[in-house]
PDB file of C-alpha atoms and ligand atoms in Angstrom:
ATOM      1  CA  UNK I   1      -9.999 -15.954  -2.942  1.00 97.00           C
ATOM      2  CA  UNK I   2      -7.279 -17.688  -4.952  1.00 97.00           C
ATOM      3  CA  UNK I   3      -3.601 -16.942  -4.295  1.00 98.00           C
ATOM      4  CA  UNK I   4      -1.670 -17.750  -7.456  1.00 98.00           C
ATOM      5  CA  UNK I   5       2.090 -17.557  -7.928  1.00 98.00           C
ATOM      6  CA  UNK I   6       2.728 -18.805 -11.468  1.00 98.00           C
ATOM      7  CA  UNK I   7       1.663 -17.641 -14.904  1.00 98.00           C
ATOM      8  CA  UNK I   8       0.673 -21.180 -15.933  1.00 98.00           C
ATOM      9  CA  UNK I   9      -1.666 -21.540 -12.949  1.00 98.00           C
ATOM     10  CA  UNK I  10      -3.074 -18.038 -13.528  1.00 98.00           C
ATOM     11  CA  UNK I  11      -3.833 -18.722 -17.200  1.00 97.00           C
ATOM     12  CA  UNK I  12      -5.447 -22.018 -16.393  1.00 97.00           C
ATOM     13  CA  UNK I  13      -7.623 -20.427 -13.668  1.00 96.00           C
ATOM     14  CA  UNK I  14      -8.641 -17.431 -15.790  1.00 96.00           C
ATOM     15  CA  UNK I  15      -9.536 -19.547 -18.837  1.00 94.00           C
ATOM     16  CA  UNK I  16     -13.044 -19.971 -17.428  1.00 89.00           C
ATOM     17  CA  UNK I  17     -13.332 -16.285 -16.325  1.00 87.00           C
ATOM     18  CA  UNK I  18     -12.190 -14.164 -19.267  1.00 79.00           C
ATOM     19  CA  UNK I  19     -13.992 -10.971 -18.212  1.00 92.00           C
ATOM     20  CA  UNK I  20     -11.562  -9.914 -15.509  1.00 97.00           C
ATOM     21  CA  UNK I  21     -10.336  -6.562 -14.207  1.00 98.00           C
ATOM     22  CA  UNK I  22      -6.779  -6.104 -12.985  1.00 98.00           C
ATOM     23  CA  UNK I  23      -5.492  -3.914 -10.168  1.00 98.00           C
ATOM     24  CA  UNK I  24      -1.686  -3.894 -10.399  1.00 98.00           C
ATOM     25  CA  UNK I  25       0.062  -3.176  -7.080  1.00 98.00           C
ATOM     26  CA  UNK I  26       3.399  -3.632  -5.381  1.00 98.00           C
ATOM     27  CA  UNK I  27       1.615  -4.844  -2.258  1.00 98.00           C
ATOM     28  CA  UNK I  28       1.736  -3.347   1.222  1.00 96.00           C
ATOM     29  CA  UNK I  29      -1.966  -2.863   0.701  1.00 97.00           C
ATOM     30  CA  UNK I  30      -3.672   0.142   2.305  1.00 97.00           C
ATOM     31  CA  UNK I  31      -7.080   1.818   2.078  1.00 96.00           C
ATOM     32  CA  UNK I  32      -6.109   3.453  -1.242  1.00 97.00           C
ATOM     33  CA  UNK I  33      -5.536   0.034  -2.860  1.00 98.00           C
ATOM     34  CA  UNK I  34      -8.798  -1.284  -1.421  1.00 98.00           C
ATOM     35  CA  UNK I  35     -10.679   1.559  -3.121  1.00 98.00           C
ATOM     36  CA  UNK I  36      -9.064   0.557  -6.428  1.00 98.00           C
ATOM     37  CA  UNK I  37     -10.401  -2.963  -5.884  1.00 98.00           C
ATOM     38  CA  UNK I  38     -13.856  -1.558  -5.114  1.00 98.00           C
ATOM     39  CA  UNK I  39     -13.640   0.399  -8.361  1.00 98.00           C
ATOM     40  CA  UNK I  40     -12.671  -2.780 -10.246  1.00 98.00           C
ATOM     41  CA  UNK I  41     -15.185  -5.243  -8.771  1.00 97.00           C
ATOM     42  CA  UNK I  42     -18.411  -4.119 -10.507  1.00 97.00           C
ATOM     43  CA  UNK I  43     -16.644  -3.858 -13.876  1.00 97.00           C
ATOM     44  CA  UNK I  44     -15.904  -7.526 -14.496  1.00 96.00           C
ATOM     45  CA  UNK I  45     -16.633 -11.086 -13.466  1.00 95.00           C
ATOM     46  CA  UNK I  46     -13.369 -11.448 -11.596  1.00 97.00           C
ATOM     47  CA  UNK I  47     -11.072  -8.980  -9.840  1.00 98.00           C
ATOM     48  CA  UNK I  48      -7.392  -9.833 -10.023  1.00 98.00           C
ATOM     49  CA  UNK I  49      -4.899  -7.946  -7.835  1.00 98.00           C
ATOM     50  CA  UNK I  50      -1.268  -8.420  -8.781  1.00 99.00           C
ATOM     51  CA  UNK I  51       1.363  -7.999  -6.090  1.00 98.00           C
ATOM     52  CA  UNK I  52       4.878  -7.663  -7.408  1.00 98.00           C
ATOM     53  CA  UNK I  53       7.708  -5.402  -6.263  1.00 98.00           C
ATOM     54  CA  UNK I  54       9.170  -4.492  -9.613  1.00 98.00           C
ATOM     55  CA  UNK I  55      12.946  -4.121  -9.482  1.00 97.00           C
ATOM     56  CA  UNK I  56      12.942  -2.601 -12.984  1.00 97.00           C
ATOM     57  CA  UNK I  57      11.255   0.615 -11.841  1.00 97.00           C
ATOM     58  CA  UNK I  58      13.609   1.278  -8.905  1.00 96.00           C
ATOM     59  CA  UNK I  59      16.706   3.418  -9.369  1.00 91.00           C
ATOM     60  CA  UNK I  60      20.038   2.599  -7.724  1.00 85.00           C
ATOM     61  CA  UNK I  61      19.240   4.968  -4.829  1.00 75.00           C
ATOM     62  CA  UNK I  62      15.638   3.744  -4.423  1.00 73.00           C
ATOM     63  CA  UNK I  63      15.149   1.196  -1.726  1.00 82.00           C
ATOM     64  CA  UNK I  64      14.076  -1.890  -3.618  1.00 93.00           C
ATOM     65  CA  UNK I  65      15.406  -4.287  -0.978  1.00 92.00           C
ATOM     66  CA  UNK I  66      13.702  -2.434   1.862  1.00 89.00           C
ATOM     67  CA  UNK I  67      10.335  -2.097   0.108  1.00 91.00           C
ATOM     68  CA  UNK I  68       7.830  -3.680   2.538  1.00 93.00           C
ATOM     69  CA  UNK I  69       6.666  -7.157   1.540  1.00 96.00           C
ATOM     70  CA  UNK I  70       3.523  -8.038   3.485  1.00 97.00           C
ATOM     71  CA  UNK I  71       1.820 -10.715   1.381  1.00 98.00           C
ATOM     72  CA  UNK I  72      -0.110 -12.415   4.157  1.00 98.00           C
ATOM     73  CA  UNK I  73      -1.612  -9.209   5.572  1.00 98.00           C
ATOM     74  CA  UNK I  74      -2.288  -7.983   2.028  1.00 98.00           C
ATOM     75  CA  UNK I  75      -4.229 -11.163   1.215  1.00 98.00           C
ATOM     76  CA  UNK I  76      -6.301 -10.859   4.386  1.00 98.00           C
ATOM     77  CA  UNK I  77      -7.274  -7.267   3.516  1.00 98.00           C
ATOM     78  CA  UNK I  78      -8.013  -8.121  -0.111  1.00 98.00           C
ATOM     79  CA  UNK I  79     -10.091 -11.170   0.799  1.00 98.00           C
ATOM     80  CA  UNK I  80     -12.156  -9.077   3.207  1.00 98.00           C
ATOM     81  CA  UNK I  81     -13.356  -6.828   0.376  1.00 97.00           C
ATOM     82  CA  UNK I  82     -14.129  -9.578  -2.102  1.00 95.00           C
ATOM     83  CA  UNK I  83     -11.026  -9.710  -4.323  1.00 98.00           C
ATOM     84  CA  UNK I  84     -11.179 -12.950  -6.372  1.00 98.00           C
ATOM     85  CA  UNK I  85      -7.551 -13.600  -7.276  1.00 98.00           C
ATOM     86  CA  UNK I  86      -4.206 -12.400  -5.944  1.00 98.00           C
ATOM     87  CA  UNK I  87      -1.445 -12.962  -8.462  1.00 98.00           C
ATOM     88  CA  UNK I  88       1.867 -12.782  -6.606  1.00 98.00           C
ATOM     89  CA  UNK I  89       4.672 -14.026  -8.846  1.00 98.00           C
ATOM     90  CA  UNK I  90       8.258 -14.053  -7.623  1.00 98.00           C
ATOM     91  CA  UNK I  91      11.035 -12.402  -9.608  1.00 97.00           C
ATOM     92  CA  UNK I  92      12.044 -15.574 -11.435  1.00 98.00           C
ATOM     93  CA  UNK I  93       8.447 -16.015 -12.579  1.00 98.00           C
ATOM     94  CA  UNK I  94       8.029 -12.469 -13.843  1.00 98.00           C
ATOM     95  CA  UNK I  95      11.560 -12.040 -15.172  1.00 98.00           C
ATOM     96  CA  UNK I  96      12.773 -15.578 -15.974  1.00 98.00           C
ATOM     97  CA  UNK I  97      15.566 -14.081 -18.076  1.00 98.00           C
ATOM     98  CA  UNK I  98      17.151 -10.597 -18.153  1.00 97.00           C
ATOM     99  CA  UNK I  99      14.458  -8.253 -19.497  1.00 98.00           C
ATOM    100  CA  UNK I 100      16.253  -6.941 -22.594  1.00 98.00           C
ATOM    101  CA  UNK I 101      12.993  -6.065 -24.390  1.00 98.00           C
ATOM    102  CA  UNK I 102      11.396  -3.140 -22.628  1.00 98.00           C
ATOM    103  CA  UNK I 103       8.745  -0.492 -23.236  1.00 98.00           C
ATOM    104  CA  UNK I 104      10.340   2.933 -23.616  1.00 96.00           C
ATOM    105  CA  UNK I 105       7.661   5.588 -23.056  1.00 96.00           C
ATOM    106  CA  UNK I 106       8.347   8.717 -25.009  1.00 88.00           C
ATOM    107  CA  UNK I 107       7.223  12.275 -24.396  1.00 86.00           C
ATOM    108  CA  UNK I 108       6.709  12.605 -20.673  1.00 91.00           C
ATOM    109  CA  UNK I 109       9.001   9.920 -19.307  1.00 90.00           C
ATOM    110  CA  UNK I 110      11.872  12.276 -18.543  1.00 94.00           C
ATOM    111  CA  UNK I 111      10.081  15.223 -16.924  1.00 97.00           C
ATOM    112  CA  UNK I 112       8.917  15.603 -13.283  1.00 98.00           C
ATOM    113  CA  UNK I 113       9.048  12.082 -11.748  1.00 97.00           C
ATOM    114  CA  UNK I 114      11.027  10.868 -14.749  1.00 97.00           C
ATOM    115  CA  UNK I 115      13.650  13.572 -14.221  1.00 96.00           C
ATOM    116  CA  UNK I 116      14.050  12.646 -10.570  1.00 95.00           C
ATOM    117  CA  UNK I 117      13.931   8.884 -11.249  1.00 95.00           C
ATOM    118  CA  UNK I 118      15.513   8.192 -14.653  1.00 94.00           C
ATOM    119  CA  UNK I 119      14.248   4.951 -16.217  1.00 95.00           C
ATOM    120  CA  UNK I 120      11.383   4.665 -13.722  1.00 97.00           C
ATOM    121  CA  UNK I 121       8.586   4.818 -16.284  1.00 98.00           C
ATOM    122  CA  UNK I 122      10.331   2.346 -18.589  1.00 98.00           C
ATOM    123  CA  UNK I 123      10.252  -0.096 -15.680  1.00 98.00           C
ATOM    124  CA  UNK I 124       6.618   0.679 -14.900  1.00 98.00           C
ATOM    125  CA  UNK I 125       5.432   0.407 -18.517  1.00 98.00           C
ATOM    126  CA  UNK I 126       7.367  -2.818 -19.072  1.00 98.00           C
ATOM    127  CA  UNK I 127       5.991  -4.610 -16.030  1.00 98.00           C
ATOM    128  CA  UNK I 128       2.444  -3.388 -16.632  1.00 99.00           C
ATOM    129  CA  UNK I 129       2.534  -4.591 -20.243  1.00 98.00           C
ATOM    130  CA  UNK I 130       3.810  -7.972 -19.034  1.00 98.00           C
ATOM    131  CA  UNK I 131       1.068  -8.152 -16.414  1.00 98.00           C
ATOM    132  CA  UNK I 132      -1.521  -7.294 -19.085  1.00 98.00           C
ATOM    133  CA  UNK I 133      -0.182 -10.141 -21.222  1.00 98.00           C
ATOM    134  CA  UNK I 134      -0.286 -12.554 -18.324  1.00 98.00           C
ATOM    135  CA  UNK I 135      -3.709 -11.629 -16.948  1.00 98.00           C
ATOM    136  CA  UNK I 136      -5.326 -10.439 -20.217  1.00 97.00           C
ATOM    137  CA  UNK I 137      -7.774  -8.201 -18.363  1.00 98.00           C
ATOM    138  CA  UNK I 138     -10.615  -6.330 -20.066  1.00 97.00           C
ATOM    139  CA  UNK I 139      -9.800  -3.347 -17.854  1.00 98.00           C
ATOM    140  CA  UNK I 140      -7.173  -2.224 -15.353  1.00 98.00           C
ATOM    141  CA  UNK I 141      -7.469   0.288 -12.519  1.00 98.00           C
ATOM    142  CA  UNK I 142      -4.762   2.743 -11.442  1.00 98.00           C
ATOM    143  CA  UNK I 143      -4.819   5.479  -8.798  1.00 98.00           C
ATOM    144  CA  UNK I 144      -4.565   9.120  -9.844  1.00 98.00           C
ATOM    145  CA  UNK I 145      -2.151   9.824  -7.000  1.00 98.00           C
ATOM    146  CA  UNK I 146       0.556   8.658  -9.412  1.00 98.00           C
ATOM    147  CA  UNK I 147      -0.702  11.047 -12.046  1.00 98.00           C
ATOM    148  CA  UNK I 148       2.219  10.851 -14.442  1.00 98.00           C
ATOM    149  CA  UNK I 149       2.196   7.051 -14.250  1.00 98.00           C
ATOM    150  CA  UNK I 150      -1.494   7.107 -15.220  1.00 98.00           C
ATOM    151  CA  UNK I 151      -0.712   9.231 -18.266  1.00 98.00           C
ATOM    152  CA  UNK I 152       2.210   6.997 -19.291  1.00 98.00           C
ATOM    153  CA  UNK I 153       0.028   3.868 -19.048  1.00 98.00           C
ATOM    154  CA  UNK I 154      -2.988   5.425 -20.776  1.00 97.00           C
ATOM    155  CA  UNK I 155      -0.743   6.504 -23.631  1.00 97.00           C
ATOM    156  CA  UNK I 156       0.890   3.068 -23.825  1.00 98.00           C
ATOM    157  CA  UNK I 157      -2.501   1.352 -24.010  1.00 98.00           C
ATOM    158  CA  UNK I 158      -3.735   3.768 -26.686  1.00 97.00           C
ATOM    159  CA  UNK I 159      -0.622   3.845 -28.861  1.00 97.00           C
ATOM    160  CA  UNK I 160       0.003   0.091 -28.706  1.00 98.00           C
ATOM    161  CA  UNK I 161      -3.722  -0.623 -29.259  1.00 98.00           C
ATOM    162  CA  UNK I 162      -3.921  -2.777 -26.153  1.00 98.00           C
ATOM    163  CA  UNK I 163      -7.384  -4.284 -25.651  1.00 97.00           C
ATOM    164  CA  UNK I 164      -7.491  -2.999 -22.063  1.00 98.00           C
ATOM    165  CA  UNK I 165      -9.644  -0.158 -20.767  1.00 98.00           C
ATOM    166  CA  UNK I 166      -7.569   2.008 -18.410  1.00 98.00           C
ATOM    167  CA  UNK I 167      -9.660   3.200 -15.473  1.00 98.00           C
ATOM    168  CA  UNK I 168      -8.313   5.984 -13.274  1.00 98.00           C
ATOM    169  CA  UNK I 169      -9.513   6.173  -9.685  1.00 98.00           C
ATOM    170  CA  UNK I 170      -9.521   9.295  -7.507  1.00 98.00           C
ATOM    171  CA  UNK I 171      -6.868   9.700  -4.824  1.00 98.00           C
ATOM    172  CA  UNK I 172      -7.920   8.482  -1.401  1.00 97.00           C
ATOM    173  CA  UNK I 173      -7.093  10.889   1.435  1.00 98.00           C
ATOM    174  CA  UNK I 174      -6.880  10.724   5.204  1.00 98.00           C
ATOM    175  CA  UNK I 175      -9.298  12.996   7.105  1.00 98.00           C
ATOM    176  CA  UNK I 176      -6.613  15.713   7.261  1.00 98.00           C
ATOM    177  CA  UNK I 177      -6.100  15.651   3.487  1.00 98.00           C
ATOM    178  CA  UNK I 178      -2.907  13.584   3.238  1.00 98.00           C
ATOM    179  CA  UNK I 179      -2.977  11.356   0.148  1.00 98.00           C
ATOM    180  CA  UNK I 180      -2.741   7.711   1.226  1.00 97.00           C
ATOM    181  CA  UNK I 181       0.518   6.042   0.271  1.00 96.00           C
ATOM    182  CA  UNK I 182       2.680   3.136   1.414  1.00 93.00           C
ATOM    183  CA  UNK I 183       5.369   5.725   2.103  1.00 93.00           C
ATOM    184  CA  UNK I 184       3.302   7.405   4.848  1.00 95.00           C
ATOM    185  CA  UNK I 185       4.193   4.598   7.262  1.00 94.00           C
ATOM    186  CA  UNK I 186       7.791   5.852   7.282  1.00 94.00           C
ATOM    187  CA  UNK I 187       6.806   9.292   8.604  1.00 97.00           C
ATOM    188  CA  UNK I 188       7.628   9.960  12.235  1.00 98.00           C
ATOM    189  CA  UNK I 189       4.661  11.233  14.326  1.00 98.00           C
ATOM    190  CA  UNK I 190       5.950  14.820  13.922  1.00 98.00           C
ATOM    191  CA  UNK I 191       6.344  14.383  10.164  1.00 98.00           C
ATOM    192  CA  UNK I 192       2.901  12.771   9.909  1.00 98.00           C
ATOM    193  CA  UNK I 193       1.394  15.866  11.564  1.00 98.00           C
ATOM    194  CA  UNK I 194       3.238  18.071   9.068  1.00 98.00           C
ATOM    195  CA  UNK I 195       2.547  15.914   5.989  1.00 98.00           C
ATOM    196  CA  UNK I 196      -0.925  17.312   5.036  1.00 98.00           C
ATOM    197  CA  UNK I 197       0.790  20.620   4.223  1.00 98.00           C
ATOM    198  CA  UNK I 198       1.652  19.274   0.764  1.00 98.00           C
ATOM    199  CA  UNK I 199      -2.046  18.895  -0.113  1.00 98.00           C
ATOM    200  CA  UNK I 200      -2.812  22.306   1.438  1.00 98.00           C
ATOM    201  CA  UNK I 201      -0.106  24.011  -0.591  1.00 98.00           C
ATOM    202  CA  UNK I 202      -1.468  22.463  -3.809  1.00 98.00           C
ATOM    203  CA  UNK I 203      -4.927  23.686  -2.821  1.00 98.00           C
ATOM    204  CA  UNK I 204      -3.592  27.220  -2.303  1.00 98.00           C
ATOM    205  CA  UNK I 205      -2.008  27.177  -5.753  1.00 98.00           C
ATOM    206  CA  UNK I 206      -5.285  25.807  -7.178  1.00 98.00           C
ATOM    207  CA  UNK I 207      -7.293  28.603  -5.521  1.00 98.00           C
ATOM    208  CA  UNK I 208      -4.972  31.256  -6.931  1.00 97.00           C
ATOM    209  CA  UNK I 209      -5.178  29.735 -10.434  1.00 97.00           C
ATOM    210  CA  UNK I 210      -8.971  29.481 -10.203  1.00 96.00           C
ATOM    211  CA  UNK I 211      -9.227  33.168  -9.335  1.00 95.00           C
ATOM    212  CA  UNK I 212      -7.435  34.042 -12.554  1.00 93.00           C
ATOM    213  CA  UNK I 213      -3.737  34.199 -11.672  1.00 93.00           C
ATOM    214  CA  UNK I 214      -1.603  33.121 -14.601  1.00 92.00           C
ATOM    215  CA  UNK I 215       1.727  33.836 -12.896  1.00 96.00           C
ATOM    216  CA  UNK I 216       2.315  30.114 -12.456  1.00 97.00           C
ATOM    217  CA  UNK I 217       6.054  30.409 -11.925  1.00 97.00           C
ATOM    218  CA  UNK I 218       5.530  32.818  -9.030  1.00 98.00           C
ATOM    219  CA  UNK I 219       2.891  30.559  -7.469  1.00 98.00           C
ATOM    220  CA  UNK I 220       5.193  27.561  -7.822  1.00 98.00           C
ATOM    221  CA  UNK I 221       8.094  29.436  -6.222  1.00 98.00           C
ATOM    222  CA  UNK I 222       5.905  30.629  -3.315  1.00 98.00           C
ATOM    223  CA  UNK I 223       4.601  27.117  -2.708  1.00 98.00           C
ATOM    224  CA  UNK I 224       8.142  25.719  -2.785  1.00 98.00           C
ATOM    225  CA  UNK I 225       9.324  28.314  -0.264  1.00 98.00           C
ATOM    226  CA  UNK I 226       6.353  27.581   1.985  1.00 98.00           C
ATOM    227  CA  UNK I 227       7.277  23.888   2.083  1.00 98.00           C
ATOM    228  CA  UNK I 228      10.977  24.616   2.595  1.00 98.00           C
ATOM    229  CA  UNK I 229      10.142  26.877   5.545  1.00 98.00           C
ATOM    230  CA  UNK I 230       8.553  23.850   7.196  1.00 98.00           C
ATOM    231  CA  UNK I 231      11.461  21.499   6.640  1.00 98.00           C
ATOM    232  CA  UNK I 232      10.471  19.935   3.308  1.00 98.00           C
ATOM    233  CA  UNK I 233      12.835  19.367   0.385  1.00 98.00           C
ATOM    234  CA  UNK I 234      10.623  19.868  -2.664  1.00 98.00           C
ATOM    235  CA  UNK I 235      11.534  18.358  -6.049  1.00 98.00           C
ATOM    236  CA  UNK I 236       8.765  20.252  -7.826  1.00 98.00           C
ATOM    237  CA  UNK I 237       5.504  22.067  -7.322  1.00 98.00           C
ATOM    238  CA  UNK I 238       4.164  22.815 -10.748  1.00 98.00           C
ATOM    239  CA  UNK I 239       1.066  23.748 -12.725  1.00 98.00           C
ATOM    240  CA  UNK I 240       0.724  21.667 -15.902  1.00 98.00           C
ATOM    241  CA  UNK I 241      -1.731  20.814 -18.644  1.00 97.00           C
ATOM    242  CA  UNK I 242      -3.511  17.578 -17.901  1.00 97.00           C
ATOM    243  CA  UNK I 243      -3.167  16.071 -21.361  1.00 95.00           C
ATOM    244  CA  UNK I 244       0.636  15.986 -21.614  1.00 96.00           C
ATOM    245  CA  UNK I 245       2.009  17.561 -18.409  1.00 97.00           C
ATOM    246  CA  UNK I 246       3.590  20.400 -20.380  1.00 97.00           C
ATOM    247  CA  UNK I 247       3.489  24.050 -19.276  1.00 96.00           C
ATOM    248  CA  UNK I 248      -0.024  25.403 -19.833  1.00 96.00           C
ATOM    249  CA  UNK I 249      -0.837  27.976 -22.478  1.00 94.00           C
ATOM    250  CA  UNK I 250      -3.131  30.837 -21.518  1.00 91.00           C
ATOM    251  CA  UNK I 251      -6.119  29.150 -23.175  1.00 93.00           C
ATOM    252  CA  UNK I 252      -5.603  25.744 -21.510  1.00 96.00           C
ATOM    253  CA  UNK I 253      -8.410  25.099 -19.054  1.00 96.00           C
ATOM    254  CA  UNK I 254      -7.804  21.503 -17.924  1.00 98.00           C
ATOM    255  CA  UNK I 255      -4.879  21.712 -15.526  1.00 98.00           C
ATOM    256  CA  UNK I 256      -3.234  19.666 -12.830  1.00 98.00           C
ATOM    257  CA  UNK I 257      -1.020  20.901 -10.012  1.00 98.00           C
ATOM    258  CA  UNK I 258       1.623  18.352  -9.154  1.00 98.00           C
ATOM    259  CA  UNK I 259       3.923  18.239  -6.161  1.00 98.00           C
ATOM    260  CA  UNK I 260       6.703  15.974  -4.942  1.00 98.00           C
ATOM    261  CA  UNK I 261       8.780  16.660  -1.874  1.00 98.00           C
ATOM    262  CA  UNK I 262      10.782  14.849   0.735  1.00 98.00           C
ATOM    263  CA  UNK I 263       9.762  15.197   4.373  1.00 98.00           C
ATOM    264  CA  UNK I 264      12.503  13.571   6.423  1.00 96.00           C
ATOM    265  CA  UNK I 265      13.248  10.330   4.575  1.00 93.00           C
ATOM    266  CA  UNK I 266       9.924   9.647   2.796  1.00 95.00           C
ATOM    267  CA  UNK I 267       9.272  11.320  -0.523  1.00 96.00           C
ATOM    268  CA  UNK I 268       5.607  12.263  -0.843  1.00 98.00           C
ATOM    269  CA  UNK I 269       3.663  12.880  -4.046  1.00 98.00           C
ATOM    270  CA  UNK I 270       0.328  14.548  -4.587  1.00 98.00           C
ATOM    271  CA  UNK I 271      -1.665  16.338  -7.266  1.00 98.00           C
ATOM    272  CA  UNK I 272      -4.880  18.232  -7.790  1.00 98.00           C
ATOM    273  CA  UNK I 273      -6.848  18.484 -11.030  1.00 98.00           C
ATOM    274  CA  UNK I 274      -8.528  21.792 -11.740  1.00 98.00           C
ATOM    275  CA  UNK I 275     -10.654  23.210 -14.519  1.00 97.00           C
ATOM    276  CA  UNK I 276     -10.532  26.977 -15.058  1.00 95.00           C
TER     277      UNK I 276
HETATM  278  O1  PAF U 301       1.783   2.059  -8.860  1.00 56.88           O
HETATM  279  C1  PAF U 301       2.392   1.006  -8.567  1.00 56.88           C
HETATM  280  O2  PAF U 301       2.209   0.431  -7.496  1.00 56.88           O
HETATM  281  C2  PAF U 301       3.368   0.418  -9.565  1.00 56.88           C
HETATM  282  O3  PAF U 301       4.049   1.408 -10.245  1.00 56.88           O
HETATM  283  C3  PAF U 301       2.707  -0.568 -10.550  1.00 56.88           C
HETATM  284  C4  PAF U 301       1.690   0.116 -11.442  1.00 56.88           C
HETATM  285  C5  PAF U 301       2.032  -1.689  -9.775  1.00 56.88           C
HETATM  286  C6  PAF U 301       3.769  -1.188 -11.453  1.00 56.88           C
HETATM  287  O4  PAF U 301       4.730  -1.878 -10.726  1.00 56.88           O
END
């Protein structure tokens, strides 16, 4: 496995392997990331994992400085599952000058996660477009746990006619249902035992919707109360259309239930796709 830090070195290395698939990450690699790499590997001649903690997508209250940087351990894990290249640029390499040209997603960037974290998706879309330009992958893999991010990036690729296939991989869960995330490591043992409730609550909403309930607002309020009763601080639990994350109409059948809530310090995200 090659560990590459500069764009010049990356371009020179990839010249002979054009058919590559990119897995963009911010590092602190866990089982969920490894599944994305497994998804990528059979789809191209070379799997490139980028590791870059992107300041542009963090808000003033988000903990950019404290985001875990674990490059050596990450490389060991990635090597063990056959990743070909780790591209780990530093900030000066990725942003050699102030990034005044940015990608401004429009439509869903200011609802749900975008409402809680203004400017977040601009930062995500900008860095991902830059990574696409640097790596020039034929495809890129993203995890559905960050559902809204997936939609933002799919739309960017489609509307800007990027020659990159966007592949979405299913959320990886612990045995008790908790969606894997770098943030889980900040849960205390008591919080970790409580954490699977978020997935359970989404499942309860999904079951009610599947059995024909259209009173989404009531279901959302009940789910929110259920979490609050167990010490969570929910930002949203909501039933949306999959295509654009707007409120569903009665005849919409492809839905997703999204939830985000703080448990202690960590803020956990999860979602569940359903077809009715
Ligand atoms: O999902 C993430 O880890 C990040 O948002 C991404 C896509 C790597 C962009 O920094």
